[in-house]
Amino acid sequence: MMQRKETKHVPANHAGNGFYGQDIISVNQFDRAKLDYIFHVADEMRVMVERFGSADLLQGKILANLFYEPSTRTSSSFMAAMMRLGGQVIPINNVQYSSVTKGESLPDTVRTLESYSDVIVIRHPEMGAAATAAHYAQKPVINAGDGVGEHPTQALLDLFTILEALGKVDGLKVAMVGDLKYGRTVHSLTKLLVNYDVEFAFVSPEMLQMPSDVLDVVRSNQRRPEGHDYSILEDVHEVIGHVDVLYVTRVQKERFTDLAEYDRVKDQYVVDDALMQRAKERMIVMHPLPRVNEISYTVDNDPRAAYFRQMRNGMYVRMALLASVLGKA
Ligand code: ASP
C-alpha cells in the first residue's frame, strides 16, 4: 500500500517530496516533514486561487471521483481542486447508475477507471476498501473515507485549519466530542495529532467511545513511546473551559444496526451559546460536517466557529495532494 507503484518511472527531480505516484490511504503515511510540505503547497494553492482563480498545473490530467457513499464537501472539493488546477473529472457519485449495480467488483471498477484517468479518489462504506482499490490500481488512489476506518484528507484539512487559526499544534488541548466509535474523521485526526505534543479529551456516550486501536496509538507511538496525556469522559462541561480545539462530530446514523440505540444518543451533545460562554476566548470549534443538531446555528457567527473555514481549506489541501501525487507540486 505504501510502496511506489512498481510500474511507475519516477524522474529524479520528483524524488524530493515522496508523494509522486503514491496512494494516500492512511494518515500513518504522514510525519511532520510530509505534513509541513503538504501545508506549504496548500498555502501556495490558496494564494493562487485568491489571485487568479485557477492554474494549468494539471492540464491534461483526469481524476476519477468514485463515491459509493453520500458526500457533498469531499466529493465537490476534490472536483473543484482538480478543475482549479486545469484538470478534468470523471464524476461517479451515483454508483447505482454504473456497472457496480450489475455486480462489478471493486477491483474491476478501479481497473476500468484507471484506464481513463490519472488518479482515483474513492469513498466506500467498507473499511479497507481504499487499500484494496490501491492494491489493484497502478495509478495513485486517494482514500476519501472508508467506512468507519479513516478519512485522511479530512484530517489533513483539519490540521491545516488548526494551524491557520491557532498558529501552532504543539501544546494544544484537543477535545473530540460525539460519535468517536464510528466517526472516521476523529480516528484519522487523532492518529495525525500524535505527531505533535497534544493532550486529548475524548468525550462521548459510553457506547460510542474511541476504539481501542486508536487509543493504543495515543498511549504509545513512534514519535512518543511514553504516549500522550488523554482523558475519556461523558460530560463536555468538564473540559470546555480548558480546550483549545473542540472537535464536534455527528452521530453516524448509517452505521447503527439498531435505530433505537441511535435515538438514545443522537442529541446528547449540543454546542450552543451557553456552552460557548464557558469556553476560552482563544479556541476553535470544528466539525467535519454535515451537522445535524450538534451545533446551534447561533454559534455560526461566533469568531471561534471554524467549520466553514475547514470546508474552504479542504479544497486547498486536496489541490496540494492531487498536484503532489501527480508529480506537479
Ligand atoms: N463528512 C464526514 C465523513 O464523511 C463526517 C460525517 O459524515 O459525519 O466522515
PDB file of N, CA and C in Angstrom, residues 178-239:
ATOM      1  N   GLY A 178     -18.652  13.419  20.710  1.00  0.00           N
ATOM      2  CA  GLY A 178     -19.755  12.833  19.938  1.00  0.00           C
ATOM      3  C   GLY A 178     -19.541  11.370  19.644  1.00  0.00           C
ATOM      4  N   ASP A 179     -19.611  11.018  18.360  1.00  0.00           N
ATOM      5  CA  ASP A 179     -19.518   9.624  17.963  1.00  0.00           C
ATOM      6  C   ASP A 179     -18.066   9.280  17.641  1.00  0.00           C
ATOM      7  N   LEU A 180     -17.333   8.874  18.646  1.00  0.00           N
ATOM      8  CA  LEU A 180     -15.915   8.591  18.452  1.00  0.00           C
ATOM      9  C   LEU A 180     -15.699   7.147  17.997  1.00  0.00           C
ATOM     10  N   LYS A 181     -16.760   6.345  18.111  1.00  0.00           N
ATOM     11  CA  LYS A 181     -16.645   4.952  17.710  1.00  0.00           C
ATOM     12  C   LYS A 181     -16.712   4.820  16.185  1.00  0.00           C
ATOM     13  N   TYR A 182     -17.746   5.395  15.611  1.00  0.00           N
ATOM     14  CA  TYR A 182     -17.945   5.233  14.158  1.00  0.00           C
ATOM     15  C   TYR A 182     -17.389   6.402  13.345  1.00  0.00           C
ATOM     16  N   GLY A 183     -17.040   7.501  13.991  1.00  0.00           N
ATOM     17  CA  GLY A 183     -16.590   8.687  13.240  1.00  0.00           C
ATOM     18  C   GLY A 183     -15.181   8.509  12.708  1.00  0.00           C
ATOM     19  N   ARG A 184     -15.068   8.314  11.419  1.00  0.00           N
ATOM     20  CA  ARG A 184     -13.735   8.076  10.831  1.00  0.00           C
ATOM     21  C   ARG A 184     -12.859   9.322  10.893  1.00  0.00           C
ATOM     22  N   THR A 185     -13.474  10.504  10.894  1.00  0.00           N
ATOM     23  CA  THR A 185     -12.655  11.726  10.899  1.00  0.00           C
ATOM     24  C   THR A 185     -11.858  11.831  12.197  1.00  0.00           C
ATOM     25  N   VAL A 186     -12.471  11.450  13.314  1.00  0.00           N
ATOM     26  CA  VAL A 186     -11.737  11.556  14.580  1.00  0.00           C
ATOM     27  C   VAL A 186     -10.687  10.457  14.733  1.00  0.00           C
ATOM     28  N   HIS A 187     -10.903   9.342  14.051  1.00  0.00           N
ATOM     29  CA  HIS A 187      -9.862   8.303  14.066  1.00  0.00           C
ATOM     30  C   HIS A 187      -8.607   8.843  13.363  1.00  0.00           C
ATOM     31  N   SER A 188      -8.824   9.400  12.174  1.00  0.00           N
ATOM     32  CA  SER A 188      -7.670   9.913  11.417  1.00  0.00           C
ATOM     33  C   SER A 188      -7.025  11.105  12.119  1.00  0.00           C
ATOM     34  N   LEU A 189      -7.866  12.014  12.616  1.00  0.00           N
ATOM     35  CA  LEU A 189      -7.294  13.218  13.233  1.00  0.00           C
ATOM     36  C   LEU A 189      -6.462  12.862  14.467  1.00  0.00           C
ATOM     37  N   THR A 190      -6.967  11.936  15.277  1.00  0.00           N
ATOM     38  CA  THR A 190      -6.210  11.530  16.474  1.00  0.00           C
ATOM     39  C   THR A 190      -4.853  10.960  16.071  1.00  0.00           C
ATOM     40  N   LYS A 191      -4.872  10.080  15.070  1.00  0.00           N
ATOM     41  CA  LYS A 191      -3.616   9.438  14.659  1.00  0.00           C
ATOM     42  C   LYS A 191      -2.637  10.438  14.047  1.00  0.00           C
ATOM     43  N   LEU A 192      -3.183  11.489  13.465  1.00  0.00           N
ATOM     44  CA  LEU A 192      -2.309  12.524  12.898  1.00  0.00           C
ATOM     45  C   LEU A 192      -1.755  13.425  14.001  1.00  0.00           C
ATOM     46  N   LEU A 193      -2.584  13.725  14.989  1.00  0.00           N
ATOM     47  CA  LEU A 193      -2.174  14.655  16.047  1.00  0.00           C
ATOM     48  C   LEU A 193      -1.100  14.080  16.969  1.00  0.00           C
ATOM     49  N   VAL A 194      -0.937  12.750  16.969  1.00  0.00           N
ATOM     50  CA  VAL A 194       0.120  12.212  17.841  1.00  0.00           C
ATOM     51  C   VAL A 194       1.517  12.585  17.331  1.00  0.00           C
ATOM     52  N   ASN A 195       1.581  13.164  16.130  1.00  0.00           N
ATOM     53  CA  ASN A 195       2.851  13.716  15.649  1.00  0.00           C
ATOM     54  C   ASN A 195       3.238  14.977  16.409  1.00  0.00           C
ATOM     55  N   TYR A 196       2.336  15.500  17.232  1.00  0.00           N
ATOM     56  CA  TYR A 196       2.568  16.762  17.951  1.00  0.00           C
ATOM     57  C   TYR A 196       2.396  16.519  19.453  1.00  0.00           C
ATOM     58  N   ASP A 197       2.800  17.521  20.230  1.00  0.00           N
ATOM     59  CA  ASP A 197       2.629  17.409  21.681  1.00  0.00           C
ATOM     60  C   ASP A 197       1.248  17.907  22.060  1.00  0.00           C
ATOM     61  N   VAL A 198       0.274  17.026  21.942  1.00  0.00           N
ATOM     62  CA  VAL A 198      -1.122  17.406  22.150  1.00  0.00           C
ATOM     63  C   VAL A 198      -1.692  16.599  23.307  1.00  0.00           C
ATOM     64  N   GLU A 199      -2.582  17.228  24.076  1.00  0.00           N
ATOM     65  CA  GLU A 199      -3.308  16.488  25.123  1.00  0.00           C
ATOM     66  C   GLU A 199      -4.741  16.268  24.634  1.00  0.00           C
ATOM     67  N   PHE A 200      -5.246  15.055  24.791  1.00  0.00           N
ATOM     68  CA  PHE A 200      -6.559  14.713  24.247  1.00  0.00           C
ATOM     69  C   PHE A 200      -7.616  14.564  25.336  1.00  0.00           C
ATOM     70  N   ALA A 201      -8.858  14.951  24.996  1.00  0.00           N
ATOM     71  CA  ALA A 201     -10.019  14.581  25.817  1.00  0.00           C
ATOM     72  C   ALA A 201     -11.028  13.945  24.867  1.00  0.00           C
ATOM     73  N   PHE A 202     -11.414  12.723  25.161  1.00  0.00           N
ATOM     74  CA  PHE A 202     -12.373  12.016  24.305  1.00  0.00           C
ATOM     75  C   PHE A 202     -13.727  11.991  25.010  1.00  0.00           C
ATOM     76  N   VAL A 203     -14.678  12.750  24.480  1.00  0.00           N
ATOM     77  CA  VAL A 203     -15.964  12.954  25.152  1.00  0.00           C
ATOM     78  C   VAL A 203     -17.064  12.275  24.338  1.00  0.00           C
ATOM     79  N   SER A 204     -17.693  11.248  24.914  1.00  0.00           N
ATOM     80  CA  SER A 204     -18.726  10.531  24.159  1.00  0.00           C
ATOM     81  C   SER A 204     -19.620   9.758  25.116  1.00  0.00           C
ATOM     82  N   PRO A 205     -20.790   9.322  24.630  1.00  0.00           N
ATOM     83  CA  PRO A 205     -21.555   8.358  25.413  1.00  0.00           C
ATOM     84  C   PRO A 205     -20.723   7.082  25.521  1.00  0.00           C
ATOM     85  N   GLU A 206     -20.976   6.295  26.547  1.00  0.00           N
ATOM     86  CA  GLU A 206     -20.139   5.116  26.765  1.00  0.00           C
ATOM     87  C   GLU A 206     -20.113   4.200  25.528  1.00  0.00           C
ATOM     88  N   MET A 207     -21.283   4.059  24.898  1.00  0.00           N
ATOM     89  CA  MET A 207     -21.352   3.125  23.764  1.00  0.00           C
ATOM     90  C   MET A 207     -20.670   3.651  22.488  1.00  0.00           C
ATOM     91  N   LEU A 208     -20.240   4.920  22.514  1.00  0.00           N
ATOM     92  CA  LEU A 208     -19.602   5.481  21.303  1.00  0.00           C
ATOM     93  C   LEU A 208     -18.165   5.931  21.563  1.00  0.00           C
ATOM     94  N   GLN A 209     -17.511   5.221  22.476  1.00  0.00           N
ATOM     95  CA  GLN A 209     -16.139   5.606  22.828  1.00  0.00           C
ATOM     96  C   GLN A 209     -15.128   5.308  21.712  1.00  0.00           C
ATOM     97  N   MET A 210     -14.029   6.007  21.770  1.00  0.00           N
ATOM     98  CA  MET A 210     -12.951   5.834  20.788  1.00  0.00           C
ATOM     99  C   MET A 210     -12.488   4.370  20.782  1.00  0.00           C
ATOM    100  N   PRO A 211     -12.351   3.762  19.601  1.00  0.00           N
ATOM    101  CA  PRO A 211     -11.909   2.356  19.534  1.00  0.00           C
ATOM    102  C   PRO A 211     -10.524   2.164  20.154  1.00  0.00           C
ATOM    103  N   SER A 212     -10.297   0.951  20.657  1.00  0.00           N
ATOM    104  CA  SER A 212      -9.058   0.712  21.400  1.00  0.00           C
ATOM    105  C   SER A 212      -7.825   0.814  20.498  1.00  0.00           C
ATOM    106  N   ASP A 213      -7.965   0.489  19.204  1.00  0.00           N
ATOM    107  CA  ASP A 213      -6.756   0.578  18.353  1.00  0.00           C
ATOM    108  C   ASP A 213      -6.299   2.029  18.202  1.00  0.00           C
ATOM    109  N   VAL A 214      -7.257   2.969  18.227  1.00  0.00           N
ATOM    110  CA  VAL A 214      -6.866   4.388  18.136  1.00  0.00           C
ATOM    111  C   VAL A 214      -6.278   4.833  19.482  1.00  0.00           C
ATOM    112  N   LEU A 215      -6.898   4.383  20.582  1.00  0.00           N
ATOM    113  CA  LEU A 215      -6.361   4.724  21.908  1.00  0.00           C
ATOM    114  C   LEU A 215      -4.947   4.168  22.087  1.00  0.00           C
ATOM    115  N   ASP A 216      -4.714   2.990  21.512  1.00  0.00           N
ATOM    116  CA  ASP A 216      -3.369   2.402  21.610  1.00  0.00           C
ATOM    117  C   ASP A 216      -2.318   3.332  21.014  1.00  0.00           C
ATOM    118  N   VAL A 217      -2.686   3.985  19.905  1.00  0.00           N
ATOM    119  CA  VAL A 217      -1.745   4.910  19.247  1.00  0.00           C
ATOM    120  C   VAL A 217      -1.483   6.120  20.150  1.00  0.00           C
ATOM    121  N   VAL A 218      -2.524   6.555  20.871  1.00  0.00           N
ATOM    122  CA  VAL A 218      -2.369   7.695  21.788  1.00  0.00           C
ATOM    123  C   VAL A 218      -1.475   7.293  22.971  1.00  0.00           C
ATOM    124  N   ARG A 219      -1.644   6.061  23.419  1.00  0.00           N
ATOM    125  CA  ARG A 219      -0.885   5.588  24.597  1.00  0.00           C
ATOM    126  C   ARG A 219       0.590   5.416  24.289  1.00  0.00           C
ATOM    127  N   SER A 220       0.886   5.024  23.061  1.00  0.00           N
ATOM    128  CA  SER A 220       2.282   4.826  22.689  1.00  0.00           C
ATOM    129  C   SER A 220       2.409   4.901  21.173  1.00  0.00           C
ATOM    130  N   ASN A 221       3.360   5.672  20.717  1.00  0.00           N
ATOM    131  CA  ASN A 221       3.536   5.780  19.272  1.00  0.00           C
ATOM    132  C   ASN A 221       5.002   6.046  18.973  1.00  0.00           C
ATOM    133  N   GLN A 222       5.290   5.982  17.682  1.00  0.00           N
ATOM    134  CA  GLN A 222       6.680   6.087  17.248  1.00  0.00           C
ATOM    135  C   GLN A 222       7.326   7.386  17.728  1.00  0.00           C
ATOM    136  N   ARG A 223       6.568   8.452  17.649  1.00  0.00           N
ATOM    137  CA  ARG A 223       7.139   9.753  17.994  1.00  0.00           C
ATOM    138  C   ARG A 223       7.306   9.907  19.503  1.00  0.00           C
ATOM    139  N   ARG A 224       6.362   9.325  20.238  1.00  0.00           N
ATOM    140  CA  ARG A 224       6.450   9.451  21.691  1.00  0.00           C
ATOM    141  C   ARG A 224       6.061   8.115  22.345  1.00  0.00           C
ATOM    142  N   PRO A 225       7.063   7.237  22.550  1.00  0.00           N
ATOM    143  CA  PRO A 225       6.777   5.894  23.075  1.00  0.00           C
ATOM    144  C   PRO A 225       6.024   5.920  24.405  1.00  0.00           C
ATOM    145  N   GLU A 226       6.228   6.961  25.217  1.00  0.00           N
ATOM    146  CA  GLU A 226       5.541   7.016  26.517  1.00  0.00           C
ATOM    147  C   GLU A 226       4.095   7.508  26.372  1.00  0.00           C
ATOM    148  N   GLY A 227       3.711   7.882  25.170  1.00  0.00           N
ATOM    149  CA  GLY A 227       2.321   8.237  24.899  1.00  0.00           C
ATOM    150  C   GLY A 227       1.969   9.673  25.224  1.00  0.00           C
ATOM    151  N   HIS A 228       0.710  10.024  24.925  1.00  0.00           N
ATOM    152  CA  HIS A 228       0.180  11.366  25.158  1.00  0.00           C
ATOM    153  C   HIS A 228      -0.804  11.331  26.323  1.00  0.00           C
ATOM    154  N   ASP A 229      -0.939  12.456  27.028  1.00  0.00           N
ATOM    155  CA  ASP A 229      -1.962  12.539  28.070  1.00  0.00           C
ATOM    156  C   ASP A 229      -3.339  12.537  27.412  1.00  0.00           C
ATOM    157  N   TYR A 230      -4.272  11.790  28.010  1.00  0.00           N
ATOM    158  CA  TYR A 230      -5.634  11.807  27.471  1.00  0.00           C
ATOM    159  C   TYR A 230      -6.624  11.481  28.582  1.00  0.00           C
ATOM    160  N   SER A 231      -7.864  11.890  28.380  1.00  0.00           N
ATOM    161  CA  SER A 231      -8.924  11.508  29.309  1.00  0.00           C
ATOM    162  C   SER A 231     -10.130  11.051  28.502  1.00  0.00           C
ATOM    163  N   ILE A 232     -10.925  10.175  29.125  1.00  0.00           N
ATOM    164  CA  ILE A 232     -12.148   9.685  28.495  1.00  0.00           C
ATOM    165  C   ILE A 232     -13.291  10.104  29.398  1.00  0.00           C
ATOM    166  N   LEU A 233     -14.231  10.850  28.882  1.00  0.00           N
ATOM    167  CA  LEU A 233     -15.324  11.328  29.733  1.00  0.00           C
ATOM    168  C   LEU A 233     -16.617  11.461  28.954  1.00  0.00           C
ATOM    169  N   GLU A 234     -17.700  11.684  29.708  1.00  0.00           N
ATOM    170  CA  GLU A 234     -19.016  11.782  29.062  1.00  0.00           C
ATOM    171  C   GLU A 234     -19.552  13.196  29.060  1.00  0.00           C
ATOM    172  N   ASP A 235     -19.049  14.025  29.991  1.00  0.00           N
ATOM    173  CA  ASP A 235     -19.639  15.355  30.145  1.00  0.00           C
ATOM    174  C   ASP A 235     -18.698  16.415  29.572  1.00  0.00           C
ATOM    175  N   VAL A 236     -19.149  17.070  28.524  1.00  0.00           N
ATOM    176  CA  VAL A 236     -18.301  18.066  27.858  1.00  0.00           C
ATOM    177  C   VAL A 236     -18.022  19.271  28.764  1.00  0.00           C
ATOM    178  N   HIS A 237     -18.905  19.520  29.736  1.00  0.00           N
ATOM    179  CA  HIS A 237     -18.708  20.661  30.645  1.00  0.00           C
ATOM    180  C   HIS A 237     -17.427  20.533  31.454  1.00  0.00           C
ATOM    181  N   GLU A 238     -16.986  19.297  31.652  1.00  0.00           N
ATOM    182  CA  GLU A 238     -15.764  19.083  32.445  1.00  0.00           C
ATOM    183  C   GLU A 238     -14.521  19.637  31.760  1.00  0.00           C
ATOM    184  N   VAL A 239     -14.576  19.743  30.422  1.00  0.00           N
ATOM    185  CA  VAL A 239     -13.369  20.185  29.700  1.00  0.00           C
ATOM    186  C   VAL A 239     -13.530  21.502  28.947  1.00  0.00           C
TER     187      VAL A 239
END
